[in-house]
Amino acid sequence: MRRPLAGLVAVATLTASLATAAPPADDPLLDVAQAELDRLWEALATRPEPPHHLQLAIVDTLSVRVEATHGASNGVRSNHTRQGDVDIRVGTPQLDNTHQLRDATWYDEEPRPEVVLPLSADPARPTAMALWQATDEAYATAVRRLIKVRSDLSVKVASEDSSADFWPAPPRVDLGPTAGLDVDDRAWEERVRTASAAFRAWPQVHDDNVSFTAQATTTSLLTSEGTRLRTPRTWFRVSIWASTTADDGMELSVFDYLDAAGEEGLPTDLSAMASAAAERLVALRNAPVVDPFAGPAILRGRAAAVFFHEILGHRVEGHRQKDEDEGQTFTAKVGEYILPEFLSVHDDPKLERLGDLDLAGHYLYDDEGVAPQRVTVVDHGILRNFLLSRSPIDGFSASNGHGRRQTGAAPTPRQGNLLVSASSSVPYAQLRVMLKDEIRASGAPFGLVFDDISGGFTFTGRSTPNAYTVTPVTVWRVHADDRPDELVRGVDLIGTPLTTFSRIVAASDEVSVFNGTCGAESGWVPVSAAAPDLLVSQVEVQRREKAHDRPPLLPPPGAAP
Amino acid sequence: MIAMLCSAGLAATPPEQLSVLADAVQEEIDRSMEQLKLPDQPGPYLVAVDLLDGDVATASASMGALVSTEHGPYRNGRVEVRVGSYELDNSNFDGGSITGGALSRPLPTDDAPGTADAVRQELWLSIDVAYKAAAETHAAKLAAREGVDAEFPPDLVPIAPLVTEPVGYVDADGARVEQVVTELSAAMASVPGMESAWAMAREWRGVRVLLSSEGHRAWLPAGFIVVRVEGQLRAPDGDLVTDGRWWVAPDWEHLQPLEVMAAEATSAASWTLAAAHRPAVDDYLGPVLFEGPAATELFRQLLAPQLSGSPPPSHGRDVFGSGVEQRPEARLGRRLLPEGWSVSDDPTADPEAAGAYAFDYEGVPARAVPLVEDGVLRGVLMSRIPRADLQASTGHGRSLGAERRVAMPAVVTVRPDKERSERQLRRKALALARQAGLDHVLVVRRIAPLATAEDGWTGDGLAPGLTPPLEAYRLYADGHTEPVRGLGFAGVDRRTLRDIAMAGHVGPLVGVMDGSPGPGRANIGTVGGLPASWAAPPVLIGELELRHCSGDEPRLIPPP
């Protein structure tokens, strides 16, 4: 059944809607929020500690999820939520309540008010009441925090970063269309059901999940500066997950997915994806475990992209340069080489597509109402800039539109589309030849090719080793001679950023894109990363944590004993 | 009733559809019993699967506007594998594995061909995990008992298998659930000054299919409607004054009419308005009169753990010491109430009660149980988990998800020795107050339900204890009353019930949602838990302490 979700203007895709769909003639939600913002601003102006900035944001989300397992559907789940955020600043732009509290404990930070809004702004009062309560609580919290901030500055030594706490942005008015969903959920149910049934041909695959998700988000944002924004976003994903247990107890899984800004960007036959995932999983199950190793490697495709997202991207987020608990790997390295000269890195949230792929990290305005800029982070190996929100850092006084957050969190600088490019590159076949040369030159017993990775994490603070872990799914052992590559399993890629970057030797001319969701201090946000295949002269891998249970004792129902 | 709902356009799930799934589940149970075995470990002696199939509609509204709504099918498989014997198996023991041999897992809700195969595949994985956990837990339990010179009761009572005819069900009415929450929150919001007026409701409609290697093949209808409404208003000094109402019924026919619930919601809001404009009171020490709704909640909170005979799980020697021998909280012969009082539980007495049922979740026929006689505990509710002094189940084995099937109260009636009039109660209360040097007595009309009281937080910390009053007032000798706010009970436990000085007439059965006895009882969520019914009289307690528990701050900005 094709069913538009209630009450919103349906648009086929984000790109189409932005170009063609007219904004709604009236918007009760925006009207209610604007009236309440004006009223709150006026009321707070009379307080002894008036705010210097107030922002109300409302995120309306329509979603549809259809999933199947073992060839049967779990039904169509449609959902509609409307949540809000209140960001209020008291004090002055130079020093306000958001200033870092040094040596603060978890108990020093009060939770932000949760703003759950009615699904309709008609009548207006329920929405206005929710915004009022949240603002009242947020203001009281801000005043209390400002007292602690002032005390912190008196008691502690001078801050290393003397920049202001807030960059006043010029107001912006841009009212785009609302985002809607019009998906044939029953057709998708049949597609995921059929794809999931493909796993029945693989008795060594124990569990599976095939899903289709569609999400349409309309973000309304208003500030006391006069900014009024309404921006739509639609995003669609098909994903396939399959798991098994190896004979040694290691739990193995394969996850594959395709993202698109429009439904037409997704394949309608998912069975081939499912069969490929099953084939890969069974091969992994039978693959040998590799021991801890240090030697040359190629980071292929999405692995290289995620690698840069984790290792470089998080360390050039602006707030980490200001936070004295952070490791600040790159804070003092502006103008210095941090990467080989042939590599440059940009973050460009304005970019909608790369090649045939829609980019998840694209957005029109960040969560502080600032239009994003293409930021040259690294230019031919030299660090040039950081990703910035409206909280400036020394030497960088203005936002470049990277203040982002998950609803409910305070915005911080985050990556959008992190793009790694190489000024000199070689075909992938040549990169493999170079890998074998490195194996021979280093005397290593073999090299590794990381084909795909499921994710990773990195520590950026000072109280922990400034290290990263990347979790590969598919790793190949490559020999210097003519022996064929061998699929291996059971290792995680580990290291530290500066050492690893100094060992990048070459890049291929093939660029791959990772679309995903990144979690950090300001919650989960959609991101993309693109990078060429990279040859690294030395990486280190460690054994992966594993479970100890035997595989299922009985064969699957219906399988031959 | 079914015909009426069908005519309103609600979908129905026929019994034939679930019969196909039940056959597949039974085949997997049989295969597991025959073939599942670890090297050098015993195979299972019992495999059971509860197939819970239904349709659920949940919605919430704030200030008269819908904020969330969800309606869809629900299917879940609770798998329990037992290793050892009825005398000594892996159950009733904490340790050895995380699941202990029982786990609960969502199942595909499809009705397309091939669903039975998918369900069986899921259960294959669940039974495998549960069996390994059962084997580990069984071994850990044997290790814990090694060298312990004590007699232990059996772990499970064998029973005759229950076989019933398949039944279907009619889907939940999502539109009606949305209407209820919207109108109730609107009714509450209609009172000027309300800061929040929130309502949430859930209708659960379905069937629980019991299947096991013991031969169970029973279809037990399952369903309830729970409605909650809660409002808050801030006093001038910042105190957040809260009041609410809640209803639990087996179906729409037995739920209060919407206009009656709306009037109650408005009444609750009016109470908060009146209470907010009274000054905050200081601590109170003196007699307390619990009116009907408060008394029912008082007994439910304090008495329920004393009525469940199920022993707690034991554990081995660990950082908490040795816990191989565990004493049930419910002790026969203990005085719980004053002389002449009685308590009984009969899930079959009133089929229209929220907590009524014919068979419990273990397939045991429910029966009436005299619990308290002359104020002393003479009988307890039992599931199939025996204890040293009691073996047979009384048909009260229920729990949520994969939790142990322990005895839970179902339809409880508390009867005093003498039922006095309201006038007599008030006169006695004022007399006791005078003796205590007070010019008034505190009357509590409602107390917060355990499940919504700040995640079970009571005046004495986490339950046990007693949740704070929602509606309380001072009663003066001349008959005038003054609402009070911001009080919480202190030092209340089961012994408090022995100090009941006088009681009124037993009220009607009231539907509530409850959790299994134990630390998790208060964490069932806003509209979660299992339905039960309680009837109790208003009571006067000679002396109780209540402390002022404010802490909120006034609003800084006027409301819109």
mmCIF file of N, CA and C in Angstrom, chain B residues 373-435:
data_model
loop_
_atom_site.group_PDB
_atom_site.id
_atom_site.type_symbol
_atom_site.label_atom_id
_atom_site.label_comp_id
_atom_site.label_asym_id
_atom_site.label_seq_id
_atom_site.Cartn_x
_atom_site.Cartn_y
_atom_site.Cartn_z
ATOM 1 N N GLU B 373 -5.829 -14.909 58.187
ATOM 2 C CA GLU B 373 -6.991 -15.205 59.029
ATOM 3 C C GLU B 373 -6.716 -14.655 60.413
ATOM 4 N N ASP B 374 -7.671 -13.885 60.898
ATOM 5 C CA ASP B 374 -7.520 -13.270 62.226
ATOM 6 C C ASP B 374 -6.212 -12.472 62.319
ATOM 7 N N GLY B 375 -5.851 -11.890 61.207
ATOM 8 C CA GLY B 375 -4.672 -11.022 61.174
ATOM 9 C C GLY B 375 -3.350 -11.733 60.961
ATOM 10 N N VAL B 376 -3.368 -13.052 60.946
ATOM 11 C CA VAL B 376 -2.123 -13.824 60.850
ATOM 12 C C VAL B 376 -2.061 -14.531 59.497
ATOM 13 N N LEU B 377 -0.875 -14.554 58.910
ATOM 14 C CA LEU B 377 -0.713 -15.188 57.600
ATOM 15 C C LEU B 377 -0.818 -16.704 57.759
ATOM 16 N N ARG B 378 -1.845 -17.277 57.151
ATOM 17 C CA ARG B 378 -2.074 -18.722 57.269
ATOM 18 C C ARG B 378 -1.888 -19.435 55.944
ATOM 19 N N GLY B 379 -1.903 -18.713 54.855
ATOM 20 C CA GLY B 379 -1.695 -19.320 53.541
ATOM 21 C C GLY B 379 -0.977 -18.330 52.644
ATOM 22 N N VAL B 380 -0.320 -18.827 51.604
ATOM 23 C CA VAL B 380 0.382 -17.930 50.677
ATOM 24 C C VAL B 380 0.057 -18.335 49.252
ATOM 25 N N LEU B 381 0.303 -17.415 48.345
ATOM 26 C CA LEU B 381 0.108 -17.689 46.923
ATOM 27 C C LEU B 381 1.327 -18.425 46.410
ATOM 28 N N MET B 382 1.090 -19.417 45.548
ATOM 29 C CA MET B 382 2.204 -20.235 45.060
ATOM 30 C C MET B 382 2.128 -20.385 43.545
ATOM 31 N N SER B 383 3.321 -20.411 42.951
ATOM 32 C CA SER B 383 3.443 -20.837 41.561
ATOM 33 C C SER B 383 3.945 -22.279 41.582
ATOM 34 N N ARG B 384 4.542 -22.732 40.499
ATOM 35 C CA ARG B 384 5.068 -24.104 40.497
ATOM 36 C C ARG B 384 6.416 -24.205 41.217
ATOM 37 N N ILE B 385 6.921 -23.074 41.704
ATOM 38 C CA ILE B 385 8.165 -23.128 42.480
ATOM 39 C C ILE B 385 7.788 -23.438 43.924
ATOM 40 N N PRO B 386 8.147 -24.598 44.413
ATOM 41 C CA PRO B 386 7.729 -24.949 45.774
ATOM 42 C C PRO B 386 8.672 -24.366 46.822
ATOM 43 N N ARG B 387 8.281 -24.496 48.040
ATOM 44 C CA ARG B 387 9.162 -24.164 49.163
ATOM 45 C C ARG B 387 9.070 -25.304 50.159
ATOM 46 N N ALA B 388 9.901 -25.269 51.160
ATOM 47 C CA ALA B 388 10.009 -26.424 52.044
ATOM 48 C C ALA B 388 8.669 -26.794 52.668
ATOM 49 N N ASP B 389 7.867 -25.790 53.027
ATOM 50 C CA ASP B 389 6.633 -26.081 53.736
ATOM 51 C C ASP B 389 5.412 -26.122 52.830
ATOM 52 N N LEU B 390 5.560 -25.772 51.584
ATOM 53 C CA LEU B 390 4.405 -25.766 50.671
ATOM 54 C C LEU B 390 4.850 -26.225 49.289
ATOM 55 N N GLN B 391 4.103 -27.140 48.712
ATOM 56 C CA GLN B 391 4.522 -27.719 47.442
ATOM 57 C C GLN B 391 3.614 -27.332 46.274
ATOM 58 N N ALA B 392 2.326 -27.295 46.507
ATOM 59 C CA ALA B 392 1.397 -27.185 45.375
ATOM 60 C C ALA B 392 1.194 -25.744 44.924
ATOM 61 N N SER B 393 1.077 -25.585 43.614
ATOM 62 C CA SER B 393 0.757 -24.266 43.071
ATOM 63 C C SER B 393 -0.700 -23.932 43.359
ATOM 64 N N THR B 394 -0.943 -22.647 43.603
ATOM 65 C CA THR B 394 -2.323 -22.193 43.778
ATOM 66 C C THR B 394 -2.850 -21.550 42.491
ATOM 67 N N GLY B 395 -2.042 -21.624 41.427
ATOM 68 C CA GLY B 395 -2.479 -21.020 40.174
ATOM 69 C C GLY B 395 -2.230 -19.526 40.124
ATOM 70 N N HIS B 396 -1.145 -19.098 40.753
ATOM 71 C CA HIS B 396 -0.823 -17.658 40.766
ATOM 72 C C HIS B 396 0.532 -17.369 40.124
ATOM 73 N N GLY B 397 1.039 -18.315 39.317
ATOM 74 C CA GLY B 397 2.344 -18.124 38.682
ATOM 75 C C GLY B 397 2.254 -17.180 37.500
ATOM 76 N N ARG B 398 2.783 -16.005 37.661
ATOM 77 C CA ARG B 398 2.812 -15.020 36.570
ATOM 78 C C ARG B 398 4.103 -14.217 36.678
ATOM 79 N N SER B 399 4.531 -13.641 35.593
ATOM 80 C CA SER B 399 5.666 -12.708 35.609
ATOM 81 C C SER B 399 5.768 -12.100 34.227
ATOM 82 N N LEU B 400 6.624 -11.099 34.113
ATOM 83 C CA LEU B 400 6.850 -10.426 32.833
ATOM 84 C C LEU B 400 8.048 -11.051 32.127
ATOM 85 N N GLY B 401 7.968 -11.172 30.825
ATOM 86 C CA GLY B 401 9.110 -11.590 30.017
ATOM 87 C C GLY B 401 9.716 -12.895 30.487
ATOM 88 N N ALA B 402 11.052 -12.891 30.620
ATOM 89 C CA ALA B 402 11.763 -14.113 30.973
ATOM 90 C C ALA B 402 11.908 -14.295 32.478
ATOM 91 N N GLU B 403 11.338 -13.394 33.264
ATOM 92 C CA GLU B 403 11.462 -13.525 34.717
ATOM 93 C C GLU B 403 10.890 -14.860 35.199
ATOM 94 N N ARG B 404 11.356 -15.319 36.369
ATOM 95 C CA ARG B 404 10.818 -16.552 36.947
ATOM 96 C C ARG B 404 9.308 -16.410 37.133
ATOM 97 N N ARG B 405 8.611 -17.504 36.898
ATOM 98 C CA ARG B 405 7.166 -17.495 37.136
ATOM 99 C C ARG B 405 6.947 -17.633 38.640
ATOM 100 N N VAL B 406 6.775 -16.501 39.288
ATOM 101 C CA VAL B 406 6.576 -16.500 40.731
ATOM 102 C C VAL B 406 5.118 -16.173 41.021
ATOM 103 N N ALA B 407 4.748 -16.376 42.268
ATOM 104 C CA ALA B 407 3.352 -16.121 42.642
ATOM 105 C C ALA B 407 3.107 -14.629 42.767
ATOM 106 N N MET B 408 2.101 -14.163 42.058
ATOM 107 C CA MET B 408 1.695 -12.753 42.130
ATOM 108 C C MET B 408 0.244 -12.662 42.560
ATOM 109 N N PRO B 409 -0.072 -11.686 43.402
ATOM 110 C CA PRO B 409 -1.483 -11.481 43.726
ATOM 111 C C PRO B 409 -2.293 -11.179 42.458
ATOM 112 N N ALA B 410 -3.540 -11.654 42.438
ATOM 113 C CA ALA B 410 -4.381 -11.467 41.248
ATOM 114 C C ALA B 410 -5.628 -10.659 41.583
ATOM 115 N N VAL B 411 -6.502 -11.248 42.411
ATOM 116 C CA VAL B 411 -7.727 -10.542 42.812
ATOM 117 C C VAL B 411 -7.824 -10.658 44.337
ATOM 118 N N VAL B 412 -7.404 -9.632 45.023
ATOM 119 C CA VAL B 412 -7.219 -9.677 46.476
ATOM 120 C C VAL B 412 -8.318 -8.868 47.166
ATOM 121 N N THR B 413 -8.846 -9.443 48.214
ATOM 122 C CA THR B 413 -9.816 -8.720 49.042
ATOM 123 C C THR B 413 -9.321 -8.689 50.483
ATOM 124 N N VAL B 414 -9.248 -7.483 51.027
ATOM 125 C CA VAL B 414 -8.814 -7.286 52.412
ATOM 126 C C VAL B 414 -10.050 -6.925 53.240
ATOM 127 N N ARG B 415 -10.312 -7.728 54.284
ATOM 128 C CA ARG B 415 -11.516 -7.481 55.098
ATOM 129 C C ARG B 415 -11.126 -7.221 56.553
ATOM 130 N N PRO B 416 -11.692 -6.145 57.137
ATOM 131 C CA PRO B 416 -11.393 -5.843 58.546
ATOM 132 C C PRO B 416 -12.282 -6.653 59.486
ATOM 133 N N ASP B 417 -11.974 -6.558 60.757
ATOM 134 C CA ASP B 417 -12.821 -7.243 61.731
ATOM 135 C C ASP B 417 -14.185 -6.589 61.794
ATOM 136 N N LYS B 418 -14.197 -5.249 61.801
ATOM 137 C CA LYS B 418 -15.464 -4.517 61.828
ATOM 138 C C LYS B 418 -15.396 -3.382 60.833
ATOM 139 N N GLU B 419 -16.482 -3.176 60.113
ATOM 140 C CA GLU B 419 -16.513 -2.097 59.125
ATOM 141 C C GLU B 419 -17.286 -0.919 59.714
ATOM 142 N N ARG B 420 -16.600 0.188 59.888
ATOM 143 C CA ARG B 420 -17.213 1.361 60.513
ATOM 144 C C ARG B 420 -17.626 2.369 59.443
ATOM 145 N N SER B 421 -18.496 3.266 59.858
ATOM 146 C CA SER B 421 -18.927 4.313 58.931
ATOM 147 C C SER B 421 -17.828 5.368 58.795
ATOM 148 N N GLU B 422 -17.948 6.170 57.788
ATOM 149 C CA GLU B 422 -16.975 7.236 57.577
ATOM 150 C C GLU B 422 -16.981 8.199 58.755
ATOM 151 N N ARG B 423 -18.162 8.447 59.277
ATOM 152 C CA ARG B 423 -18.284 9.368 60.411
ATOM 153 C C ARG B 423 -17.525 8.840 61.629
ATOM 154 N N GLN B 424 -17.697 7.526 61.864
ATOM 155 C CA GLN B 424 -17.002 6.936 63.010
ATOM 156 C C GLN B 424 -15.479 6.991 62.815
ATOM 157 N N LEU B 425 -15.065 6.766 61.590
ATOM 158 C CA LEU B 425 -13.626 6.815 61.303
ATOM 159 C C LEU B 425 -13.062 8.203 61.600
ATOM 160 N N ARG B 426 -13.766 9.198 61.169
ATOM 161 C CA ARG B 426 -13.280 10.574 61.325
ATOM 162 C C ARG B 426 -13.267 10.969 62.801
ATOM 163 N N ARG B 427 -14.317 10.541 63.503
ATOM 164 C CA ARG B 427 -14.371 10.883 64.925
ATOM 165 C C ARG B 427 -13.187 10.255 65.675
ATOM 166 N N LYS B 428 -12.927 9.009 65.336
ATOM 167 C CA LYS B 428 -11.815 8.308 65.993
ATOM 168 C C LYS B 428 -10.474 8.966 65.627
ATOM 169 N N ALA B 429 -10.368 9.353 64.375
ATOM 170 C CA ALA B 429 -9.122 9.973 63.924
ATOM 171 C C ALA B 429 -8.865 11.272 64.672
ATOM 172 N N LEU B 430 -9.903 12.062 64.841
ATOM 173 C CA LEU B 430 -9.741 13.334 65.547
ATOM 174 C C LEU B 430 -9.433 13.102 67.022
ATOM 175 N N ALA B 431 -9.990 12.053 67.568
ATOM 176 C CA ALA B 431 -9.697 11.736 68.972
ATOM 177 C C ALA B 431 -8.230 11.372 69.138
ATOM 178 N N LEU B 432 -7.728 10.568 68.223
ATOM 179 C CA LEU B 432 -6.309 10.198 68.287
ATOM 180 C C LEU B 432 -5.424 11.423 68.097
ATOM 181 N N ALA B 433 -5.868 12.321 67.216
ATOM 182 C CA ALA B 433 -5.087 13.540 66.986
ATOM 183 C C ALA B 433 -5.010 14.378 68.251
ATOM 184 N N ARG B 434 -6.130 14.480 68.932
ATOM 185 C CA ARG B 434 -6.133 15.252 70.189
ATOM 186 C C ARG B 434 -5.155 14.656 71.192
ATOM 187 N N GLN B 435 -5.180 13.316 71.273
ATOM 188 C CA GLN B 435 -4.243 12.655 72.195
ATOM 189 C C GLN B 435 -2.797 12.975 71.837
#
